[in-house]
Coordinates of C-alpha atoms and ligand atoms in Angstrom, one line a residue:
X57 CA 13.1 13.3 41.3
X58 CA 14.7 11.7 44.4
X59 CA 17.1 12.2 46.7
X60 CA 20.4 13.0 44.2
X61 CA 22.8 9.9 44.7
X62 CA 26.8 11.4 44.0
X63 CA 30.1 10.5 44.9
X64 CA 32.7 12.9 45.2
X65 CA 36.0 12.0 43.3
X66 CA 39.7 12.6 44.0
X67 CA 39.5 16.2 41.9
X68 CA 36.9 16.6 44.4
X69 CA 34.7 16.7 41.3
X70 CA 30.9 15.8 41.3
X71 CA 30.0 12.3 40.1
X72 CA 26.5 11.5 39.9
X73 CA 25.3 7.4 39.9
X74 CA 23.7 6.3 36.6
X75 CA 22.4 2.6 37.0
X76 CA 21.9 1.2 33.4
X77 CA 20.3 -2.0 34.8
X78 CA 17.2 -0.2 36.4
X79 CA 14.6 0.4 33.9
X80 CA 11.1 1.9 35.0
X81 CA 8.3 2.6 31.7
X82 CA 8.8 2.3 28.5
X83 CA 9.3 5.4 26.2
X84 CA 6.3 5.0 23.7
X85 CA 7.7 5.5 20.5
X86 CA 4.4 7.6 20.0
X87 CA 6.2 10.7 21.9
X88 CA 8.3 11.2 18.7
X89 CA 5.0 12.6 16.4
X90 CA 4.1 14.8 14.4
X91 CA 1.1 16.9 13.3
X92 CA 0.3 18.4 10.3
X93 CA -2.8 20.8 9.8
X94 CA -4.7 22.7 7.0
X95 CA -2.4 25.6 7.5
X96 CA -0.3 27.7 5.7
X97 CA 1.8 25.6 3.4
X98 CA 1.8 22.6 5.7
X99 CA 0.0 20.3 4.1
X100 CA -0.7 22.4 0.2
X101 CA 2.3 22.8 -0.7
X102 CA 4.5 20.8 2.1
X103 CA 3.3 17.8 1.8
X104 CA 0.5 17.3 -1.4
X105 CA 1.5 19.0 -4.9
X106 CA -1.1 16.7 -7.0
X107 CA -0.9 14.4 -9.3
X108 CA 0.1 16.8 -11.6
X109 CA 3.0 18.5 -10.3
X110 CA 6.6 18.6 -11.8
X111 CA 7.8 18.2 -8.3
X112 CA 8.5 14.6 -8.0
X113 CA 5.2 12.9 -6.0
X114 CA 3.1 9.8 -5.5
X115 CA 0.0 10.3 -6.1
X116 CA 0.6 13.6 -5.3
X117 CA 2.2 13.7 -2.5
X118 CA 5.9 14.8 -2.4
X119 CA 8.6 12.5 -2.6
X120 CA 11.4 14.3 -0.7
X121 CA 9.2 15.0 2.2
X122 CA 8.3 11.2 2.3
X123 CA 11.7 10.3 2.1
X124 CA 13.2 12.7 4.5
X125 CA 10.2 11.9 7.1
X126 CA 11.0 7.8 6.9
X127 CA 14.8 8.8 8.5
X128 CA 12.8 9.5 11.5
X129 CA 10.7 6.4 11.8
X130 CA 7.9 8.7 12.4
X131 CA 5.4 6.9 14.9
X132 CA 1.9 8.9 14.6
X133 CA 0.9 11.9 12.3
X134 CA -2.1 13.9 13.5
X135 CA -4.5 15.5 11.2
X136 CA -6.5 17.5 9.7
X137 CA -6.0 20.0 13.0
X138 CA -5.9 22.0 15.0
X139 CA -8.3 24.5 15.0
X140 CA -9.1 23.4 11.5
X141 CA -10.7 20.3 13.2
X142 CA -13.6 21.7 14.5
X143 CA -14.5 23.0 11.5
X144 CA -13.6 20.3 8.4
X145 CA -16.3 18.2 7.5
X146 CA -14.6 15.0 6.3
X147 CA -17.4 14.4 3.7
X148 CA -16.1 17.6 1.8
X149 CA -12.7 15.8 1.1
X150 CA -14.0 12.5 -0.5
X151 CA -14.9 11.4 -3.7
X152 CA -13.6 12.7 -7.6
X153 CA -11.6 15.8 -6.7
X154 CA -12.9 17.7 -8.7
X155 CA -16.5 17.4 -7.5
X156 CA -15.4 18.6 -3.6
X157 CA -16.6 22.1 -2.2
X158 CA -13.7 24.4 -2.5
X159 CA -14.5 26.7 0.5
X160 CA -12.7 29.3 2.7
X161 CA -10.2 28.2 5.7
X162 CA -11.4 30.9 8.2
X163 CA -9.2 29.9 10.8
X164 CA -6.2 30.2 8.9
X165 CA -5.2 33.3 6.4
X166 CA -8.5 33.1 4.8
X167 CA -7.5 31.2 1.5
X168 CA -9.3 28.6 -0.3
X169 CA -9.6 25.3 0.7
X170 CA -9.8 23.2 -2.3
X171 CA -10.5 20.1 0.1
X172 CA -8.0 18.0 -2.9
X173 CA -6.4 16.6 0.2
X174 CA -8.6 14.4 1.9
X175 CA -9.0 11.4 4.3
X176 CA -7.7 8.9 1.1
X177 CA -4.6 11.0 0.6
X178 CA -4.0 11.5 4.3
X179 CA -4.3 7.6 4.9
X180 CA -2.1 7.5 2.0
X181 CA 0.1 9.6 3.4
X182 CA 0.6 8.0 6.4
X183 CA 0.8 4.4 4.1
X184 CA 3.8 5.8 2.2
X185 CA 5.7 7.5 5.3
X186 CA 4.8 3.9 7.4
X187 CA 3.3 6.1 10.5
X188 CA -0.2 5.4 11.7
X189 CA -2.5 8.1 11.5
X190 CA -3.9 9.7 14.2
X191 CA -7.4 11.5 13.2
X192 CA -9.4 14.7 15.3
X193 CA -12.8 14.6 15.0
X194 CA -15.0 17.5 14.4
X195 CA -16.8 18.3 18.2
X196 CA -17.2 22.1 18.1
X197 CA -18.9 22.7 14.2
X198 CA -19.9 18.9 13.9
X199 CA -22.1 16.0 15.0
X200 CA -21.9 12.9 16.7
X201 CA -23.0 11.4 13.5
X202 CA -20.9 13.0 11.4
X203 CA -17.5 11.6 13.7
X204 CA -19.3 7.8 13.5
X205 CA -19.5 7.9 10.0
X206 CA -15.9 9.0 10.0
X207 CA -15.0 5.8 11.7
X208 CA -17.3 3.2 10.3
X209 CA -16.1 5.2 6.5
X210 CA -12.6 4.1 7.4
X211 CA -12.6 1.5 9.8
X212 CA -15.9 -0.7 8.8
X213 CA -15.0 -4.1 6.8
X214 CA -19.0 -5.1 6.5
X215 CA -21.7 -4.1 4.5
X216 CA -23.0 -0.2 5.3
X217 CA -23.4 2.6 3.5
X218 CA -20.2 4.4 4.9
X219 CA -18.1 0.9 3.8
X220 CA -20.1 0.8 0.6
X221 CA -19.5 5.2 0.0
X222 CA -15.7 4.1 0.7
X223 CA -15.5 1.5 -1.8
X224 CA -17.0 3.2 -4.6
X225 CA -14.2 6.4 -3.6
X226 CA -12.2 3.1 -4.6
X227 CA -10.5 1.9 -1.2
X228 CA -11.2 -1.4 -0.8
X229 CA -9.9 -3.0 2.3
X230 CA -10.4 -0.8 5.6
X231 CA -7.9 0.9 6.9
X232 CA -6.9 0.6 10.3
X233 CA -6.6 4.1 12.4
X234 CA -6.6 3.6 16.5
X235 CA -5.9 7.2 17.4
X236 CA -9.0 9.8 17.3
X237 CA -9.4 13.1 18.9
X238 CA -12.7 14.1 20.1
X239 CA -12.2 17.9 18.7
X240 CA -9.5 20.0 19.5
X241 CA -8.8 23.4 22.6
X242 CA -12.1 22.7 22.8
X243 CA -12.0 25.4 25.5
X244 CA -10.8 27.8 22.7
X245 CA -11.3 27.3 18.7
X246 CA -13.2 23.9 19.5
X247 CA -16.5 25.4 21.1
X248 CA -15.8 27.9 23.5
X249 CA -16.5 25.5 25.9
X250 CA -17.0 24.9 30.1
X251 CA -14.6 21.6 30.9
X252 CA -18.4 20.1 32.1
X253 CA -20.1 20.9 29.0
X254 CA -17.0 19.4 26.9
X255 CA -17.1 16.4 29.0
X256 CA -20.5 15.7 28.9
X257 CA -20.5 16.1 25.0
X258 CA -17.0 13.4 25.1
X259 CA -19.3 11.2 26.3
X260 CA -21.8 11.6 23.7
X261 CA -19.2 11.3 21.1
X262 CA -17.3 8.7 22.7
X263 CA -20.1 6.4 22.9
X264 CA -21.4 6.4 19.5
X265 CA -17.5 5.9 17.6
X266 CA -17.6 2.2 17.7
X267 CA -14.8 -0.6 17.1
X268 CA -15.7 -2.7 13.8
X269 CA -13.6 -5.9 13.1
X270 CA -10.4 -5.7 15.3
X271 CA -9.6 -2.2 14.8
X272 CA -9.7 -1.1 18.5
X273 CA -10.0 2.8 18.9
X274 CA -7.7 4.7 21.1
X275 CA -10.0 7.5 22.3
X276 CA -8.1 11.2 23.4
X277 CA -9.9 13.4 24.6
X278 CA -9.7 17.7 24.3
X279 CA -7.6 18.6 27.4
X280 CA -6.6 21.7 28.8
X281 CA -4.9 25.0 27.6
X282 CA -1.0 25.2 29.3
X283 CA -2.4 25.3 33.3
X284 CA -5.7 24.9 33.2
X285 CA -5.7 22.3 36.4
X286 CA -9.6 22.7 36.1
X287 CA -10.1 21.3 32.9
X288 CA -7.9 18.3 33.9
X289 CA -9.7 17.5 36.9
X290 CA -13.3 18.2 35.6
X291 CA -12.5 16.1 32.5
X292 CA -11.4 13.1 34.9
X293 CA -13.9 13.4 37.4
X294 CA -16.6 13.4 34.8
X295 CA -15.4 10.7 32.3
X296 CA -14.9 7.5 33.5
X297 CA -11.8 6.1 32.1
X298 CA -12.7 2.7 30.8
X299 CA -14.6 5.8 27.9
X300 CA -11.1 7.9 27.2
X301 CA -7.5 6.4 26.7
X302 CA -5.9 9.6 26.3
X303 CA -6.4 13.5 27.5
X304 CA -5.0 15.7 25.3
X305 CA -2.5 19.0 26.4
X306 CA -1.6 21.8 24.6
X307 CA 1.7 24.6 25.7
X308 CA 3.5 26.6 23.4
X309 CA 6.8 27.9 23.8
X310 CA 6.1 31.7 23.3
X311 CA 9.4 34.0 24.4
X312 CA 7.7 37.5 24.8
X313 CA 4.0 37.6 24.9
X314 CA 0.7 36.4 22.9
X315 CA 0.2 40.3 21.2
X316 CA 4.7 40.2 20.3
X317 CA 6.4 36.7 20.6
X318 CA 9.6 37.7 19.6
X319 CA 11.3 36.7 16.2
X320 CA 12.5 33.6 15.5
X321 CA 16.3 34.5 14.0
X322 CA 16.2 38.1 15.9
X323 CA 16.6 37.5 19.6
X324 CA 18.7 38.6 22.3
X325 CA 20.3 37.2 25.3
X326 CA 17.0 37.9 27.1
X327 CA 15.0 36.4 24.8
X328 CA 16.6 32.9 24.4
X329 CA 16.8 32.7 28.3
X330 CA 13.3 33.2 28.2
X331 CA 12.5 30.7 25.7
X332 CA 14.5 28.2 27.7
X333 CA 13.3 29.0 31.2
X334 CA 9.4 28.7 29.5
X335 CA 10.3 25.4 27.5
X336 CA 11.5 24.5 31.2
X337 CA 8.0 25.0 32.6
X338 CA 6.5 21.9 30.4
X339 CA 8.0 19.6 33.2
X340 CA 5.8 21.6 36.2
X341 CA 2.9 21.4 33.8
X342 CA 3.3 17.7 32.9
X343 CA 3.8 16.7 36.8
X344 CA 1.0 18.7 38.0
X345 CA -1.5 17.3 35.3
X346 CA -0.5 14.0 35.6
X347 CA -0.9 14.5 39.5
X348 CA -4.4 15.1 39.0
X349 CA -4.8 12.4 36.8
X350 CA -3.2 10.1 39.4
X351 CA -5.7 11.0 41.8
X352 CA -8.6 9.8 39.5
X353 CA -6.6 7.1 38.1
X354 CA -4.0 5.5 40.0
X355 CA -3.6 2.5 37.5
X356 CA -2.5 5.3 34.4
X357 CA -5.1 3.7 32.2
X358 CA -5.4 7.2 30.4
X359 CA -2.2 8.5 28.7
X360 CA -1.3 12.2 29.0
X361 CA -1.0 13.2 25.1
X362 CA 1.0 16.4 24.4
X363 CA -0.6 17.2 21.0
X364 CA 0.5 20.5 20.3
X365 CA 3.7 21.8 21.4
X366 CA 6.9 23.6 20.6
X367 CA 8.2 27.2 20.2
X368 CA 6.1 29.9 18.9
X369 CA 7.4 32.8 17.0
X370 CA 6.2 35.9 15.3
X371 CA 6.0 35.2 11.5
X372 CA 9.1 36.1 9.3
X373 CA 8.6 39.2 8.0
X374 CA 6.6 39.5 4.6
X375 CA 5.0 36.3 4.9
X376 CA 1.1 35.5 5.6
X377 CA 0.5 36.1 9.7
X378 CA -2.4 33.4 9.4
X379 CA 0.2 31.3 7.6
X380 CA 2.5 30.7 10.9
X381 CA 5.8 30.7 9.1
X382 CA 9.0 31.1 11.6
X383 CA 12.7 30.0 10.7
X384 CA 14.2 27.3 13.2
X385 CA 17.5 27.6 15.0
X386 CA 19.8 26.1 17.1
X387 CA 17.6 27.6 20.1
X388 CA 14.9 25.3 18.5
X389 CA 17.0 22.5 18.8
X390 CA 17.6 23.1 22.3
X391 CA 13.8 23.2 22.9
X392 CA 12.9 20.0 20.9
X393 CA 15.5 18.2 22.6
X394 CA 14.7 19.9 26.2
X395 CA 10.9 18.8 25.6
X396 CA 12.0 15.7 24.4
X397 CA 13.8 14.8 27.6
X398 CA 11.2 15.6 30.2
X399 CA 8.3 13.6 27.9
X400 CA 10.6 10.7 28.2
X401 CA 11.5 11.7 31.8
X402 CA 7.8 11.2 32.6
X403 CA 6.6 8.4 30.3
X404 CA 4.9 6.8 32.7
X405 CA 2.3 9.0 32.1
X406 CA 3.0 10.7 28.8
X407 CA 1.9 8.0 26.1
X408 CA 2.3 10.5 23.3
X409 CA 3.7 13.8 21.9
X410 CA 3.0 15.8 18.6
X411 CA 5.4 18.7 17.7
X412 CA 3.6 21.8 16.0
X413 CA 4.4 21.5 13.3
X414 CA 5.3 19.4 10.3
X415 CA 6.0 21.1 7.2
X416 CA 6.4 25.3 6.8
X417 CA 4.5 25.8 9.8
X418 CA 5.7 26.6 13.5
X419 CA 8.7 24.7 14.6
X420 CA 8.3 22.7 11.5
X421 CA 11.1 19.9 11.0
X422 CA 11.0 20.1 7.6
X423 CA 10.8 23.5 4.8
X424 CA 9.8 23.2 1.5
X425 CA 10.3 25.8 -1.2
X426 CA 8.4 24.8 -4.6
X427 CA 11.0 21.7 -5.4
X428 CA 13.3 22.6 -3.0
X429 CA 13.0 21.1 0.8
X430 CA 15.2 21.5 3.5
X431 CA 15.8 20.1 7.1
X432 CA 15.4 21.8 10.1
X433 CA 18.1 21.7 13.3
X434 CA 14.3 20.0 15.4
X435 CA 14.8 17.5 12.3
X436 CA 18.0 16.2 13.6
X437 CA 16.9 15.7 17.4
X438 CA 14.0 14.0 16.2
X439 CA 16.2 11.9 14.2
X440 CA 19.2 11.5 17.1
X441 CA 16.4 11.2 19.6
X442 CA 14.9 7.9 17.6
X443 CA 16.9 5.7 19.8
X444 CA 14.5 6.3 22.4
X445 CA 11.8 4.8 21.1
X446 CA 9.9 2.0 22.5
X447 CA 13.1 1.8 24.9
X448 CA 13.4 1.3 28.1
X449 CA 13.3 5.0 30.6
X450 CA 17.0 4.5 32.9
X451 CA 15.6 7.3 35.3
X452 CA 18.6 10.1 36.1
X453 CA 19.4 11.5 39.3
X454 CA 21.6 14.4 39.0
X455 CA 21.7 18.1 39.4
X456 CA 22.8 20.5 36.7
X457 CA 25.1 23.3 37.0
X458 CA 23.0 26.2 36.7
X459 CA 22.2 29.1 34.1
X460 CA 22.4 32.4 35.7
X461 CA 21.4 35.6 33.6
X462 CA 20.3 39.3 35.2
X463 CA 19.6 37.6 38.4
X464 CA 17.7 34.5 37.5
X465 CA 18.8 30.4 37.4
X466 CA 17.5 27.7 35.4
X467 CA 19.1 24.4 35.0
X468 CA 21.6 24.4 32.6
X469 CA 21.2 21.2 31.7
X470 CA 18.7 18.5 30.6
X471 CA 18.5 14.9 30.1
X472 CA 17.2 11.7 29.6
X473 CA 18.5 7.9 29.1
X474 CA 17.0 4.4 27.8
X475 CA 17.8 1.0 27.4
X476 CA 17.0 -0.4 23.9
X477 CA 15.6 -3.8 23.1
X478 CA 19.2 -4.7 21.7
X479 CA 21.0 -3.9 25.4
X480 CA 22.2 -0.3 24.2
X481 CA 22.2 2.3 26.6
X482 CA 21.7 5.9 24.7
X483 CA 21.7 9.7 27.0
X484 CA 20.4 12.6 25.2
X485 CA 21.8 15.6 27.0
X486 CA 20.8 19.1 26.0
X487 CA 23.0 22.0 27.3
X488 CA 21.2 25.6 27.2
X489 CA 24.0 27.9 29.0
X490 CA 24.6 29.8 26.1
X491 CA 28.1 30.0 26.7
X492 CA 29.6 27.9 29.0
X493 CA 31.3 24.0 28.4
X494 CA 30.1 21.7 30.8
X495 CA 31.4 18.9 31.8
X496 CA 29.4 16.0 33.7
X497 CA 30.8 12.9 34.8
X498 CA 28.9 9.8 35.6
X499 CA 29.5 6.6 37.2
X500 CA 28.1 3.4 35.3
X501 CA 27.0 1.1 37.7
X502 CA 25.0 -2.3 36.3
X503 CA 26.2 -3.8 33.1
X504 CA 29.9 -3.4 32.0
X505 CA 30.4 -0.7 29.1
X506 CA 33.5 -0.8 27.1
X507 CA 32.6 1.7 24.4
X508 CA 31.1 5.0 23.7
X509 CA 30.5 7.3 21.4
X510 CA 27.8 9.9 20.1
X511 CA 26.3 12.5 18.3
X512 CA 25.7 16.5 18.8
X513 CA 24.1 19.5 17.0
X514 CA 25.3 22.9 18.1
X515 CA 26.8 25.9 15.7
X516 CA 28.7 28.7 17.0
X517 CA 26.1 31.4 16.6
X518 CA 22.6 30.6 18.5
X519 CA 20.6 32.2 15.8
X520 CA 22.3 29.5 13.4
X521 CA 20.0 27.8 10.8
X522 CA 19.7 26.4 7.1
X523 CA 18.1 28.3 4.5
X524 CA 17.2 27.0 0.8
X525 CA 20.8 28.7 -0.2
X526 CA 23.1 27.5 2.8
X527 CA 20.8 24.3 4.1
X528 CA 23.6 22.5 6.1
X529 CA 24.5 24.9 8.6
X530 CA 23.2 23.3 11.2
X531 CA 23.3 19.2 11.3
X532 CA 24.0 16.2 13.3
X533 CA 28.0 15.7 13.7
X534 CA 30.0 12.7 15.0
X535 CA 30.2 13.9 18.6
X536 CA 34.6 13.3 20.3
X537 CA 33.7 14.5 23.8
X538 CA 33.0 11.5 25.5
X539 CA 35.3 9.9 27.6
X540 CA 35.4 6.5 29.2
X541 CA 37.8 5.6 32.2
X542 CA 36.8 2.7 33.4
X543 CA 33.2 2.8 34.7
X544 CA 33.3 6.6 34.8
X545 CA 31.8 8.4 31.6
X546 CA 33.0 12.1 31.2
X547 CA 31.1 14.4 28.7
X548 CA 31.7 17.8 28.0
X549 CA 28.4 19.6 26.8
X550 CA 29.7 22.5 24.5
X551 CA 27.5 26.0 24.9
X552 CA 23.9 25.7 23.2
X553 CA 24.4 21.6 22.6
X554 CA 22.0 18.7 22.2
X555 CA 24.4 15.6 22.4
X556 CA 23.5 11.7 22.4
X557 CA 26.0 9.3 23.6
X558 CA 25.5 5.7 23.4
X559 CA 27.1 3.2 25.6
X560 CA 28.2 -0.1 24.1
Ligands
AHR262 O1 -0.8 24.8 15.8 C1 -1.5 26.0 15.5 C2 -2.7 26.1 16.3 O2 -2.4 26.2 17.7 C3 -3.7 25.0 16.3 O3 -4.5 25.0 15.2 C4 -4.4 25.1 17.6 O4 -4.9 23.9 18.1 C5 -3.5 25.8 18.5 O5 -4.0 26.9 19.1

């Protein structure tokens, strides 16, 4: 950030400058995805019920979920992992269902993978939700062949035996998927691999998934764990970027440690400053990563792609540990909306973003319970947040009062603002002081605003969160605590807040 432009009022109060005429990147809409993996119940269960099911579906896949996930005009949906991508072979889930290998999934609680969810019912998934896929290949378990024919299966118009295989699976048309993944932590559960080794084999992949008919492929590749500056910089001194449009990142919010996270209902003053400080420290990792990136690639041809993040609990008791099952709260909020801010913040780099994840898994923004479903508090920034995509970045210069607690200070608050094609101006503000108001004032300089008004999720308790029996604690609320005085905007930011105002 620059130098902090404020004027002080008569009060003697702080009022920082906001200039709602000077736009810098655009926000790609693409920072507001999801990803959904072969885990737990995110996808069996979440998401596909089969045909058969007496929960209401479309060819098998759940209507409620569909329904629920259109409110947030979902922009991308990543699949079928994970660290389940390096080891699916996508010719397992084609074909009669009946006839497909049903086979273990290692990775994840051990439990049979019917392989009844495939690349037709993802693709249809993505059809009926109106997001566009975005598919990781198979680098650590697979072949170079095996990711081409993935691409020509699906992408290839002509005459070939993937086109032919597709048509007689009784798909037509191709479909048209731009975003692939060349495996996935391939420094991890991808391959165990040296950032040279992984780079050299990106190439090798890279080269040999092709663009048939006008489908133009969008190529990310496996990037590094949280800090992992090496990875960055071997991966971009290696690849030349006319062969990669993306390079993937991966950091989990995790409040205690790896071995004992901390629950995600159960946590003390300790732990939710912690969450917050570490959900903080995705803005040092972005800027250093994309500093790195800058070096090798001043023009930003290759997009920084957060593909796995969010908060990272220990499972809720009595439930499967490979399963990844953790209640959401308002802390949640706070960190979806706190991520949200500093992806936008640095969209001149960051091109896309996928929370971990969907359905019943991680910081899901959805539950589902056999026919019940319910919405998360992340579900309602992702759906207040919406206003920011494909907008226009309105960069803020300000400084937050801070959070103290046992001797540390974070910044209290977060934000970010845009300038939507239709002239609106919209500020999502997140406020993590767990129990202090702030107020903020801003002067409006640039086009004239006569109206405001907004949005806010908070709850009195910061363990607050919807169950199957009480699913509406936590929602989105008209939000009364703006104020407009001539070109001054006033917000007060109640304790543990994500607000939205939008200025008319
Ligand atoms: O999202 C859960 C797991 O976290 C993913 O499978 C893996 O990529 C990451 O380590």
């Amino acid at each position: 950030m620059g130098m902090v432009l404020s004027v002080l009022s008569a009060q003697m109060k702080q009022v920082f400058i906001l200039n709602t005429d000077m736009t810098a990147d655009t926000i790609s809409r693409h920072i507001y995805g999801n990803f959904s993996e072969h885990l737990g119940h995110c996808i069996y269960g979440g998401i596909w019920v089969g045909e058969d099911s007496q929960i209401p579906n479309t060819r098998g896949i759940r209507n409620d979920v569909v329904t629920a996930l259109k409110r947030l005009n979902l922009p991308n949906l990543r699949w079928p992992g994970g660290c389940f991508a390096d080891e699916y072979h996508w010719m397992d889930g084609i074909g009669p269902r009946e006839n497909r290998p049903r086979m273990v999934n290692t990775h994840w609680g051990g439990v049979v993978e019917d392989n009844s969810f495939g690349t037709h019912e993802f693709l249809d998934l993505c059809e009926q939700i109106g997001t566009e896929p975005y598919i990781c290949g198979n680098l650590g378990s697979g072949s170079v062949e095996e990711m081409s024919k993935w691409v020509e299966y699906i992408t290839f118009d002509g005459e070939s035996p993937m086109a032919e295989l597709r048509r007689q699976n009784g798909r037509e048309k191709p479909w048209k998927v731009k975003f692939w993944g060349v495996g996935n932590e391939n420094w991890g559960c991808g391959g165990n691999m040296t950032a040279a080794f992984y780079a050299d084999q990106y190439k090798r992949y890279a080269t040999y998934c092709r663009n048939y008919g006008d489908n133009r492929l969008f190529k990310i590749a496996g990037g590094p764990n949280t800090d992992d500056y090496n990875w960055m910089e071997t991966l971009m001194k290696n690849v030349p970027s006319h062969m990669m449009n993306g390079v993937s990142l991966h950091y989990y919010t995790v409040p205690d440690n790896w071995q004992n996270k901390g629950s995600a209902t159960r946590f003390t003053e300790d732990q939710f400053f912690s969450t917050i400080r570490k959900t903080l420290y995705m803005d040092e990792l972005v800027t250093r990563h994309a500093s790195i990136m800058d070096q090798y690639d001043p023009h930003k041809r290759v997009g920084l792609m957060v593909d796995e993040w969010g908060a990272w609990y220990d499972v809720e008791p009595n439930t499967n540990p490979g399963f990844l099952y953790q209640q959401s709260t308002v802390r949640d909020a706070l960190v979806a909306g706190i991520n949200l801010n500093i992806y936008n913040n640095h969209c001149d780099r960051v091109r896309m973003a996928n929370i971990a994840q969907m359905v019943n898994v991680l910081q899901s923004v959805i539950f589902t319970e056999g026919e019940k479903m319910i919405l998360t508090p992340t579900f309602y920034v992702f759906e207040m947040y919406k206003v920011h995509h494909d907008a226009a970045l309105i960069p803020m210069d300000f400084k937050s009062p801070d959070y103290e607690f046992k001797g540390q200070r974070i910044p209290a608050v977060s934000a970010s603002a845009s300038r939507d094609k239709q002239g609106l101006v919209h500020i999502t503000f997140t406020n993590a002081h767990p129990h202090k108001e702030i107020e903020m004032s801003f002067e409006l300089r640039g086009s004239p605003v006569s109206k405001v008004n907004g949005k806010i999720i908070t709850a009195d308790e910061l363990n607050a969160h919807n169950t199957f029996s009480n699913p509406e604690v936590v929602k989105t609320v008209d939000y009364g605590s703006a104020r407009l005085a001539k070109n001054i905007l006033t917000i007060k930011l109640p304790p543990a807040s994500v607000v939205m105002v939008e200025l008319k």
